Amino acid sequence: MSFVKFNDDNQIINFVRDHSDLFSCHSELAVEEISDGNLNYVYRVSDASGNSLIVKQAPPYIRIIGDDWPLTQDRIRIEQQSLQLTAQHCPQVVPEVYHYDSEHCVILMQDIGDHDNLRQLLIDRTELPLLAQQLGNYLAQMMFRSSSMAMESTAHKALVKTSQNPELCKISEEVYFWDPFCDHERNDVNPLLKDEAQSVWNNSELKCEVAKLKRRFMSDTEAMIHGDLHSGSVFATTDSCKIIDPEFSFCGPIGFDIGVLFANFLLNYAGQQNLPGDRCERMTYQGWLLQTLSDIWQQFSTHFASLMQTETLDPSLSEPGYQQWYLQQIWQDSLGYAGVEMTRRTIGIAHVADIMNIEDPELRADSERLSLQIANMLILQRNTLSTPKQLDDAINQLRT
Amino acid sequence: MSFVKFNDDNQIINFVRDHSDLFSCHSELAVEEISDGNLNYVYRVSDASGNSLIVKQAPPYIRIIGDDWPLTQDRIRIEQQSLQLTAQHCPQVVPEVYHYDSEHCVILMQDIGDHDNLRQLLIDRTELPLLAQQLGNYLAQMMFRSSSMAMESTAHKALVKTSQNPELCKISEEVYFWDPFCDHERNDVNPLLKDEAQSVWNNSELKCEVAKLKRRFMSDTEAMIHGDLHSGSVFATTDSCKIIDPEFSFCGPIGFDIGVLFANFLLNYAGQQNLPGDRCERMTYQGWLLQTLSDIWQQFSTHFASLMQTETLDPSLSEPGYQQWYLQQIWQDSLGYAGVEMTRRTIGIAHVADIMNIEDPELRADSERLSLQIANMLILQRNTLSTPKQLDDAINQLRT
């Protein structure tokens, strides 16, 4: 199958007119490239009346690198499969898919341009009172519905098969679990943080715990996860929350999504220590971040437990003690994966604006140090920090 | 694809002549049906010079039931895939596959008729001094080589996909983890054991532990396992050991194979308590059974640890502390799955001759009680019985 890349705006417009009836045929359409992530081409197509949609196209390579780094286009099939499954169980949190074209490797989808990126909202210290509830419910619904508790065993295995995503999983296996825990050439370490990075690379106990988390990431197929649920994949308004870009989706450990999400609140927490602005306001916001993390867990675990209680198809998986144990496992996994995500975002290849926006290298190093400290604690103490309260206390203690 | 069942000996002989050159074209061939398991047709084809081979054909149903219980013929593809992979890594323990025919759902393979079935050998109290070493090495080789430690991540995921075996896994999910732990109509309970069975069905703690084991069985894809490694799947002579019938094979938890194998030694142990014969001889054999179980673990764990140390492709999975933790996990899983197998073989649908050969119902119930006691202990105490020595002591204590 040869790939047909759009060469100009007209091709995009023609494609959109052929596959969507959003626009009247006489309206003039404008195309704006808004590619933001690393992998794909993304365009907004709009008319003068305010109608618009998004065109996402996956080339057979990594967009920002080009032909030199080929990457499977199967990722766009995975993305639309994940968006469709989410639309079934939790329609309010995903952009609607208008059309999927496997030949052009294109998804036409709803424009969520009225939402802001959560990473920027956190950097700007925006409090979003409904966010924890929205994210907690989304996580509970999607994780439960795509697990073998809610699906017939054979249907779940079929989902495991169609959502296999080996090439993108391999990227995650490397950038989360390998690079940041050794002196890898792909790492990007603040020169002021060399000693701390070296400590990570020399810490056998830490690396052993990361290997346990990696083993589970590679072999546990419990539910269909998003696979890249950092704050850049979440868009929000005061009322609404949308999750995009599930091209890393596969059947994996539930705690991975929750952990990556937690980590991005905690990376912002570490950033707020030294971002510009009023100190008191920054500290208040740090409190909101920890509270929101705790509320997400509260919402997720309550909702998930209730689904386990009332909707588990398999009676042998509905023992009450099992629920409690299972949620505790997810919590522990979540802390572990949060620690891994924080480490890779601090000394690995892909840093976050929450910390990189701190211009002074010394101050940035201070936030990076705090991030690594929290990360170490999460990975090493995930089995003893058994509630959000204990986690809060431990984080607050690190800061003092 | 319509299934072509062999209707008479001539069809079998013609098929064999077409697909194997074992026999000279002038030799007269005899066909003997030796179907023994529940699922398939098995024939031995031989000539007067002592040459022979086995023809195994999988009909689109369960052989002993017929059309009423359809079953995927994909199981014969799975079986030959598993035999071929085992032949790559551990050729001495599998019959050689001469030919696989996907249209007829037939495997032609080496006749291992000079070997005896291990279940019968155990019932006859045969000591096999090389068995532990052979089984331990086989388990270590196969589990390590088919895991993501020895395979590239993407190749391992491809193996997970091609070895998906949803229909047969579903049977296992039901007969191991569901039926025996509730008052299921498929169960077959000795009337003298009603109270003990009821205690199992009422034991929430036990059922919760079984749910944890079931979860792992359903979602962990760590290595390609045999999936049905009871003593009826093992054939042995004093020198040699062959493993057959891997139609339940899939990528699942390593501890499942080891546990099922352990269980079949312990079921025989429970049987020896009341099988006919000299008491002293039976007790000595019980000692040999426990020693052999311990030796299998010793052999497996030493070999597996050495493979982890020297041949793990992924450096982030080669931390020494991780090896120790990983083996401990496999040990704990093995005890748990052993307990599940013993329970299902005692009060579930498929009993074992090691106990059923005890004619007196009271004596049989005594062995069944011992089996259930060991099973309960294995499931509930798998995290504290941390060595074969502790396991032996705990079993010996149950008997006194």
mmCIF file of C-alpha atoms in Angstrom, chain A residues 124-378:
data_model
loop_
_atom_site.group_PDB
_atom_site.id
_atom_site.type_symbol
_atom_site.label_atom_id
_atom_site.label_comp_id
_atom_site.label_asym_id
_atom_site.label_seq_id
_atom_site.Cartn_x
_atom_site.Cartn_y
_atom_site.Cartn_z
ATOM 1 C CA ASP A 124 -1.039 29.031 34.096
ATOM 2 C CA ARG A 125 -2.308 27.731 37.470
ATOM 3 C CA THR A 126 -5.899 27.291 36.327
ATOM 4 C CA GLU A 127 -8.122 25.521 38.825
ATOM 5 C CA LEU A 128 -10.601 23.223 37.077
ATOM 6 C CA PRO A 129 -13.164 22.061 39.631
ATOM 7 C CA LEU A 130 -14.733 19.354 37.432
ATOM 8 C CA LEU A 131 -11.525 17.899 36.038
ATOM 9 C CA ALA A 132 -10.895 15.236 38.682
ATOM 10 C CA GLN A 133 -14.405 13.884 38.327
ATOM 11 C CA GLN A 134 -14.213 13.852 34.529
ATOM 12 C CA LEU A 135 -10.826 12.138 34.416
ATOM 13 C CA GLY A 136 -11.635 9.673 37.223
ATOM 14 C CA ASN A 137 -14.867 8.613 35.530
ATOM 15 C CA TYR A 138 -13.224 8.292 32.142
ATOM 16 C CA LEU A 139 -10.480 6.098 33.578
ATOM 17 C CA ALA A 140 -12.913 3.885 35.487
ATOM 18 C CA GLN A 141 -15.268 3.445 32.541
ATOM 19 C CA MET A 142 -12.638 2.748 29.918
ATOM 20 C CA MET A 143 -10.493 0.479 32.055
ATOM 21 C CA PHE A 144 -13.386 -1.574 33.335
ATOM 22 C CA ARG A 145 -15.243 -1.835 30.010
ATOM 23 C CA SER A 146 -12.150 -2.958 28.117
ATOM 24 C CA SER A 147 -11.098 -5.514 30.730
ATOM 25 C CA SER A 148 -11.952 -9.195 30.897
ATOM 26 C CA MET A 149 -14.242 -8.409 33.820
ATOM 27 C CA ALA A 150 -16.710 -6.669 31.514
ATOM 28 C CA MET A 151 -15.963 -8.494 28.255
ATOM 29 C CA GLU A 152 -16.411 -12.164 27.420
ATOM 30 C CA SER A 153 -13.011 -13.805 27.650
ATOM 31 C CA THR A 154 -12.816 -14.554 23.908
ATOM 32 C CA ALA A 155 -13.952 -11.019 22.974
ATOM 33 C CA HIS A 156 -11.316 -9.576 25.291
ATOM 34 C CA LYS A 157 -8.621 -11.702 23.642
ATOM 35 C CA ALA A 158 -9.811 -10.444 20.242
ATOM 36 C CA LEU A 159 -9.392 -6.879 21.530
ATOM 37 C CA VAL A 160 -5.912 -7.717 22.820
ATOM 38 C CA LYS A 161 -5.086 -8.907 19.299
ATOM 39 C CA THR A 162 -6.518 -5.987 17.325
ATOM 40 C CA SER A 163 -5.004 -3.467 19.704
ATOM 41 C CA GLN A 164 -1.501 -4.930 19.590
ATOM 42 C CA ASN A 165 0.776 -1.988 18.923
ATOM 43 C CA PRO A 166 4.283 -3.460 18.925
ATOM 44 C CA GLU A 167 6.210 -0.627 17.260
ATOM 45 C CA LEU A 168 4.809 2.114 19.458
ATOM 46 C CA CYS A 169 5.060 -0.060 22.572
ATOM 47 C CA LYS A 170 8.719 -0.601 21.763
ATOM 48 C CA ILE A 171 9.257 3.174 21.749
ATOM 49 C CA SER A 172 7.598 3.384 25.176
ATOM 50 C CA GLU A 173 9.588 0.437 26.494
ATOM 51 C CA GLU A 174 12.745 2.294 25.573
ATOM 52 C CA VAL A 175 11.957 5.891 26.474
ATOM 53 C CA TYR A 176 10.194 5.129 29.762
ATOM 54 C CA PHE A 177 12.028 2.118 31.143
ATOM 55 C CA TRP A 178 15.475 2.046 29.644
ATOM 56 C CA ASP A 179 17.019 5.357 28.594
ATOM 57 C CA PRO A 180 16.361 7.350 31.780
ATOM 58 C CA PHE A 181 17.800 4.620 33.996
ATOM 59 C CA CYS A 182 21.182 4.414 32.305
ATOM 60 C CA ASP A 183 23.613 6.890 30.772
ATOM 61 C CA HIS A 184 21.937 6.703 27.370
ATOM 62 C CA GLU A 185 22.904 8.964 24.473
ATOM 63 C CA ARG A 186 19.251 9.856 23.918
ATOM 64 C CA ASN A 187 19.031 11.401 27.407
ATOM 65 C CA ASP A 188 18.952 15.144 27.863
ATOM 66 C CA VAL A 189 20.305 16.051 31.301
ATOM 67 C CA ASN A 190 20.638 19.552 32.730
ATOM 68 C CA PRO A 191 24.406 19.863 33.374
ATOM 69 C CA LEU A 192 23.565 20.997 36.922
ATOM 70 C CA LEU A 193 21.780 17.674 37.476
ATOM 71 C CA LYS A 194 24.594 15.326 36.443
ATOM 72 C CA ASP A 195 25.142 13.990 39.987
ATOM 73 C CA GLU A 196 21.487 13.256 40.577
ATOM 74 C CA ALA A 197 21.186 11.566 37.194
ATOM 75 C CA GLN A 198 24.269 9.504 37.973
ATOM 76 C CA SER A 199 22.649 8.467 41.264
ATOM 77 C CA VAL A 200 19.620 7.196 39.367
ATOM 78 C CA TRP A 201 21.833 5.254 36.945
ATOM 79 C CA ASN A 202 23.768 3.686 39.848
ATOM 80 C CA ASN A 203 20.754 2.819 41.978
ATOM 81 C CA SER A 204 20.323 -0.958 41.686
ATOM 82 C CA GLU A 205 17.299 -1.071 43.945
ATOM 83 C CA LEU A 206 15.548 1.561 41.840
ATOM 84 C CA LYS A 207 16.431 -0.186 38.585
ATOM 85 C CA CYS A 208 15.158 -3.484 39.945
ATOM 86 C CA GLU A 209 11.789 -1.882 40.768
ATOM 87 C CA VAL A 210 11.682 -0.313 37.305
ATOM 88 C CA ALA A 211 12.357 -3.740 35.763
ATOM 89 C CA LYS A 212 9.306 -5.088 37.648
ATOM 90 C CA LEU A 213 7.194 -2.246 36.257
ATOM 91 C CA LYS A 214 8.597 -2.835 32.776
ATOM 92 C CA ARG A 215 7.801 -6.564 32.950
ATOM 93 C CA ARG A 216 4.182 -5.725 33.675
ATOM 94 C CA PHE A 217 4.063 -3.067 30.961
ATOM 95 C CA MET A 218 5.313 -5.655 28.468
ATOM 96 C CA SER A 219 3.164 -8.606 29.417
ATOM 97 C CA ASP A 220 -0.019 -7.593 31.227
ATOM 98 C CA THR A 221 -3.010 -7.169 28.917
ATOM 99 C CA GLU A 222 -5.644 -6.301 31.518
ATOM 100 C CA ALA A 223 -7.405 -3.397 29.765
ATOM 101 C CA MET A 224 -7.133 -1.157 26.697
ATOM 102 C CA ILE A 225 -5.179 1.845 27.881
ATOM 103 C CA HIS A 226 -4.481 5.207 26.228
ATOM 104 C CA GLY A 227 -0.748 4.640 26.489
ATOM 105 C CA ASP A 228 0.341 8.304 26.469
ATOM 106 C CA LEU A 229 -1.932 10.069 28.936
ATOM 107 C CA HIS A 230 0.238 13.079 29.764
ATOM 108 C CA SER A 231 -1.298 16.513 30.260
ATOM 109 C CA GLY A 232 -0.565 17.396 26.605
ATOM 110 C CA SER A 233 -3.097 14.731 25.551
ATOM 111 C CA VAL A 234 -5.854 16.317 27.651
ATOM 112 C CA PHE A 235 -7.830 19.402 26.626
ATOM 113 C CA ALA A 236 -10.211 21.196 28.944
ATOM 114 C CA THR A 237 -12.612 24.051 29.513
ATOM 115 C CA THR A 238 -14.277 24.844 32.818
ATOM 116 C CA ASP A 239 -17.047 22.381 31.914
ATOM 117 C CA SER A 240 -15.557 19.887 29.560
ATOM 118 C CA CYS A 241 -12.566 17.625 29.171
ATOM 119 C CA LYS A 242 -11.372 15.860 26.023
ATOM 120 C CA ILE A 243 -8.698 13.193 25.667
ATOM 121 C CA ILE A 244 -6.905 12.949 22.331
ATOM 122 C CA ASP A 245 -3.987 11.215 20.589
ATOM 123 C CA PRO A 246 -4.417 7.577 21.685
ATOM 124 C CA GLU A 247 -2.016 6.261 19.043
ATOM 125 C CA PHE A 248 0.046 4.522 21.744
ATOM 126 C CA SER A 249 -3.048 2.638 22.870
ATOM 127 C CA PHE A 250 -2.810 -1.117 23.553
ATOM 128 C CA CYS A 251 -4.019 -3.659 26.094
ATOM 129 C CA GLY A 252 -1.722 -3.039 29.047
ATOM 130 C CA PRO A 253 -1.653 -2.311 32.765
ATOM 131 C CA ILE A 254 -4.353 0.061 34.011
ATOM 132 C CA GLY A 255 -1.905 1.736 36.389
ATOM 133 C CA PHE A 256 0.171 2.971 33.462
ATOM 134 C CA ASP A 257 -2.430 5.512 32.307
ATOM 135 C CA ILE A 258 -3.247 6.624 35.836
ATOM 136 C CA GLY A 259 0.439 6.861 36.710
ATOM 137 C CA VAL A 260 1.368 8.932 33.662
ATOM 138 C CA LEU A 261 -1.508 11.285 34.444
ATOM 139 C CA PHE A 262 -0.476 11.565 38.115
ATOM 140 C CA ALA A 263 3.107 12.222 37.034
ATOM 141 C CA ASN A 264 2.086 15.177 34.911
ATOM 142 C CA PHE A 265 0.323 16.800 37.869
ATOM 143 C CA LEU A 266 3.432 16.170 39.956
ATOM 144 C CA LEU A 267 5.791 17.485 37.275
ATOM 145 C CA ASN A 268 3.754 20.669 37.295
ATOM 146 C CA TYR A 269 3.939 20.631 41.109
ATOM 147 C CA ALA A 270 7.749 20.479 40.880
ATOM 148 C CA GLY A 271 7.683 23.252 38.259
ATOM 149 C CA GLN A 272 5.478 25.524 40.393
ATOM 150 C CA GLN A 273 8.279 25.523 42.979
ATOM 151 C CA ASN A 274 10.229 27.837 40.648
ATOM 152 C CA LEU A 275 7.947 29.089 37.870
ATOM 153 C CA PRO A 276 7.513 32.862 37.740
ATOM 154 C CA GLY A 277 4.721 34.359 39.817
ATOM 155 C CA ASP A 278 3.575 35.007 43.348
ATOM 156 C CA ARG A 279 4.991 32.427 45.778
ATOM 157 C CA CYS A 280 1.831 32.157 47.817
ATOM 158 C CA GLU A 281 -0.240 31.627 44.679
ATOM 159 C CA ARG A 282 2.145 28.949 43.480
ATOM 160 C CA MET A 283 1.984 27.127 46.819
ATOM 161 C CA THR A 284 -1.800 27.276 46.826
ATOM 162 C CA TYR A 285 -1.785 25.802 43.360
ATOM 163 C CA GLN A 286 0.537 23.013 44.485
ATOM 164 C CA GLY A 287 -2.121 22.201 47.075
ATOM 165 C CA TRP A 288 -4.768 22.122 44.338
ATOM 166 C CA LEU A 289 -2.610 19.778 42.257
ATOM 167 C CA LEU A 290 -2.217 17.265 45.107
ATOM 168 C CA GLN A 291 -5.903 17.547 45.960
ATOM 169 C CA THR A 292 -6.844 16.949 42.324
ATOM 170 C CA LEU A 293 -4.602 13.903 42.104
ATOM 171 C CA SER A 294 -6.257 12.564 45.244
ATOM 172 C CA ASP A 295 -9.728 13.370 43.866
ATOM 173 C CA ILE A 296 -8.969 11.615 40.568
ATOM 174 C CA TRP A 297 -8.041 8.490 42.516
ATOM 175 C CA GLN A 298 -11.086 8.810 44.737
ATOM 176 C CA GLN A 299 -13.381 9.180 41.755
ATOM 177 C CA PHE A 300 -11.701 6.427 39.766
ATOM 178 C CA SER A 301 -11.608 3.907 42.614
ATOM 179 C CA THR A 302 -15.182 4.500 43.763
ATOM 180 C CA HIS A 303 -16.545 4.223 40.253
ATOM 181 C CA PHE A 304 -14.351 1.237 39.343
ATOM 182 C CA ALA A 305 -15.280 -0.639 42.542
ATOM 183 C CA SER A 306 -18.938 -0.049 41.877
ATOM 184 C CA LEU A 307 -18.588 -1.374 38.308
ATOM 185 C CA MET A 308 -16.719 -4.424 39.652
ATOM 186 C CA GLN A 309 -19.490 -5.016 42.140
ATOM 187 C CA THR A 310 -22.413 -4.691 39.783
ATOM 188 C CA GLU A 311 -21.204 -5.476 36.279
ATOM 189 C CA THR A 312 -18.498 -8.114 36.404
ATOM 190 C CA LEU A 313 -19.626 -10.804 33.942
ATOM 191 C CA ASP A 314 -17.515 -13.522 35.511
ATOM 192 C CA PRO A 315 -18.859 -14.455 38.965
ATOM 193 C CA SER A 316 -15.506 -15.926 39.962
ATOM 194 C CA LEU A 317 -14.024 -12.415 39.685
ATOM 195 C CA SER A 318 -16.649 -10.728 41.855
ATOM 196 C CA GLU A 319 -15.380 -11.648 45.357
ATOM 197 C CA PRO A 320 -15.494 -8.491 47.509
ATOM 198 C CA GLY A 321 -11.961 -9.022 48.904
ATOM 199 C CA TYR A 322 -10.717 -9.267 45.342
ATOM 200 C CA GLN A 323 -12.004 -5.765 44.516
ATOM 201 C CA GLN A 324 -10.050 -4.248 47.349
ATOM 202 C CA TRP A 325 -6.879 -6.128 46.448
ATOM 203 C CA TYR A 326 -7.261 -5.243 42.779
ATOM 204 C CA LEU A 327 -7.661 -1.529 43.435
ATOM 205 C CA GLN A 328 -4.648 -1.593 45.734
ATOM 206 C CA GLN A 329 -2.617 -3.213 42.934
ATOM 207 C CA ILE A 330 -3.713 -0.499 40.514
ATOM 208 C CA TRP A 331 -2.792 2.206 43.053
ATOM 209 C CA GLN A 332 0.667 0.741 43.583
ATOM 210 C CA ASP A 333 1.225 0.339 39.844
ATOM 211 C CA SER A 334 0.044 3.911 39.311
ATOM 212 C CA LEU A 335 2.603 5.305 41.755
ATOM 213 C CA GLY A 336 5.349 3.225 40.179
ATOM 214 C CA TYR A 337 4.539 4.287 36.620
ATOM 215 C CA ALA A 338 4.167 7.898 37.804
ATOM 216 C CA GLY A 339 7.727 7.724 39.122
ATOM 217 C CA VAL A 340 8.969 6.307 35.825
ATOM 218 C CA GLU A 341 7.209 9.042 33.800
ATOM 219 C CA MET A 342 8.612 11.779 36.074
ATOM 220 C CA THR A 343 12.126 10.381 35.736
ATOM 221 C CA ARG A 344 11.962 10.212 31.941
ATOM 222 C CA ARG A 345 10.501 13.707 31.703
ATOM 223 C CA THR A 346 13.325 15.041 33.904
ATOM 224 C CA ILE A 347 16.465 13.309 32.626
ATOM 225 C CA GLY A 348 15.223 11.416 29.541
ATOM 226 C CA ILE A 349 14.591 12.577 25.985
ATOM 227 C CA ALA A 350 11.240 14.395 26.313
ATOM 228 C CA HIS A 351 11.123 17.197 28.860
ATOM 229 C CA VAL A 352 7.992 19.129 29.819
ATOM 230 C CA ALA A 353 7.239 22.839 29.564
ATOM 231 C CA ASP A 354 6.072 22.836 33.212
ATOM 232 C CA ILE A 355 9.766 22.671 34.125
ATOM 233 C CA MET A 356 11.530 23.815 30.940
ATOM 234 C CA ASN A 357 9.726 27.169 31.167
ATOM 235 C CA ILE A 358 11.884 27.974 34.201
ATOM 236 C CA GLU A 359 14.584 30.039 32.533
ATOM 237 C CA ASP A 360 17.204 30.171 35.282
ATOM 238 C CA PRO A 361 19.185 26.905 35.050
ATOM 239 C CA GLU A 362 19.759 26.803 38.836
ATOM 240 C CA LEU A 363 16.080 27.226 39.591
ATOM 241 C CA ARG A 364 15.199 24.695 36.893
ATOM 242 C CA ALA A 365 17.654 22.253 38.433
ATOM 243 C CA ASP A 366 15.941 22.797 41.789
ATOM 244 C CA SER A 367 12.583 21.765 40.298
ATOM 245 C CA GLU A 368 14.211 18.889 38.461
ATOM 246 C CA ARG A 369 15.773 17.706 41.722
ATOM 247 C CA LEU A 370 12.379 17.816 43.418
ATOM 248 C CA SER A 371 10.882 15.899 40.504
ATOM 249 C CA LEU A 372 13.538 13.180 40.764
ATOM 250 C CA GLN A 373 13.083 12.968 44.529
ATOM 251 C CA ILE A 374 9.342 12.485 44.174
ATOM 252 C CA ALA A 375 9.930 9.985 41.362
ATOM 253 C CA ASN A 376 12.372 7.924 43.438
ATOM 254 C CA MET A 377 9.974 7.889 46.331
ATOM 255 C CA LEU A 378 7.053 6.818 44.140
#
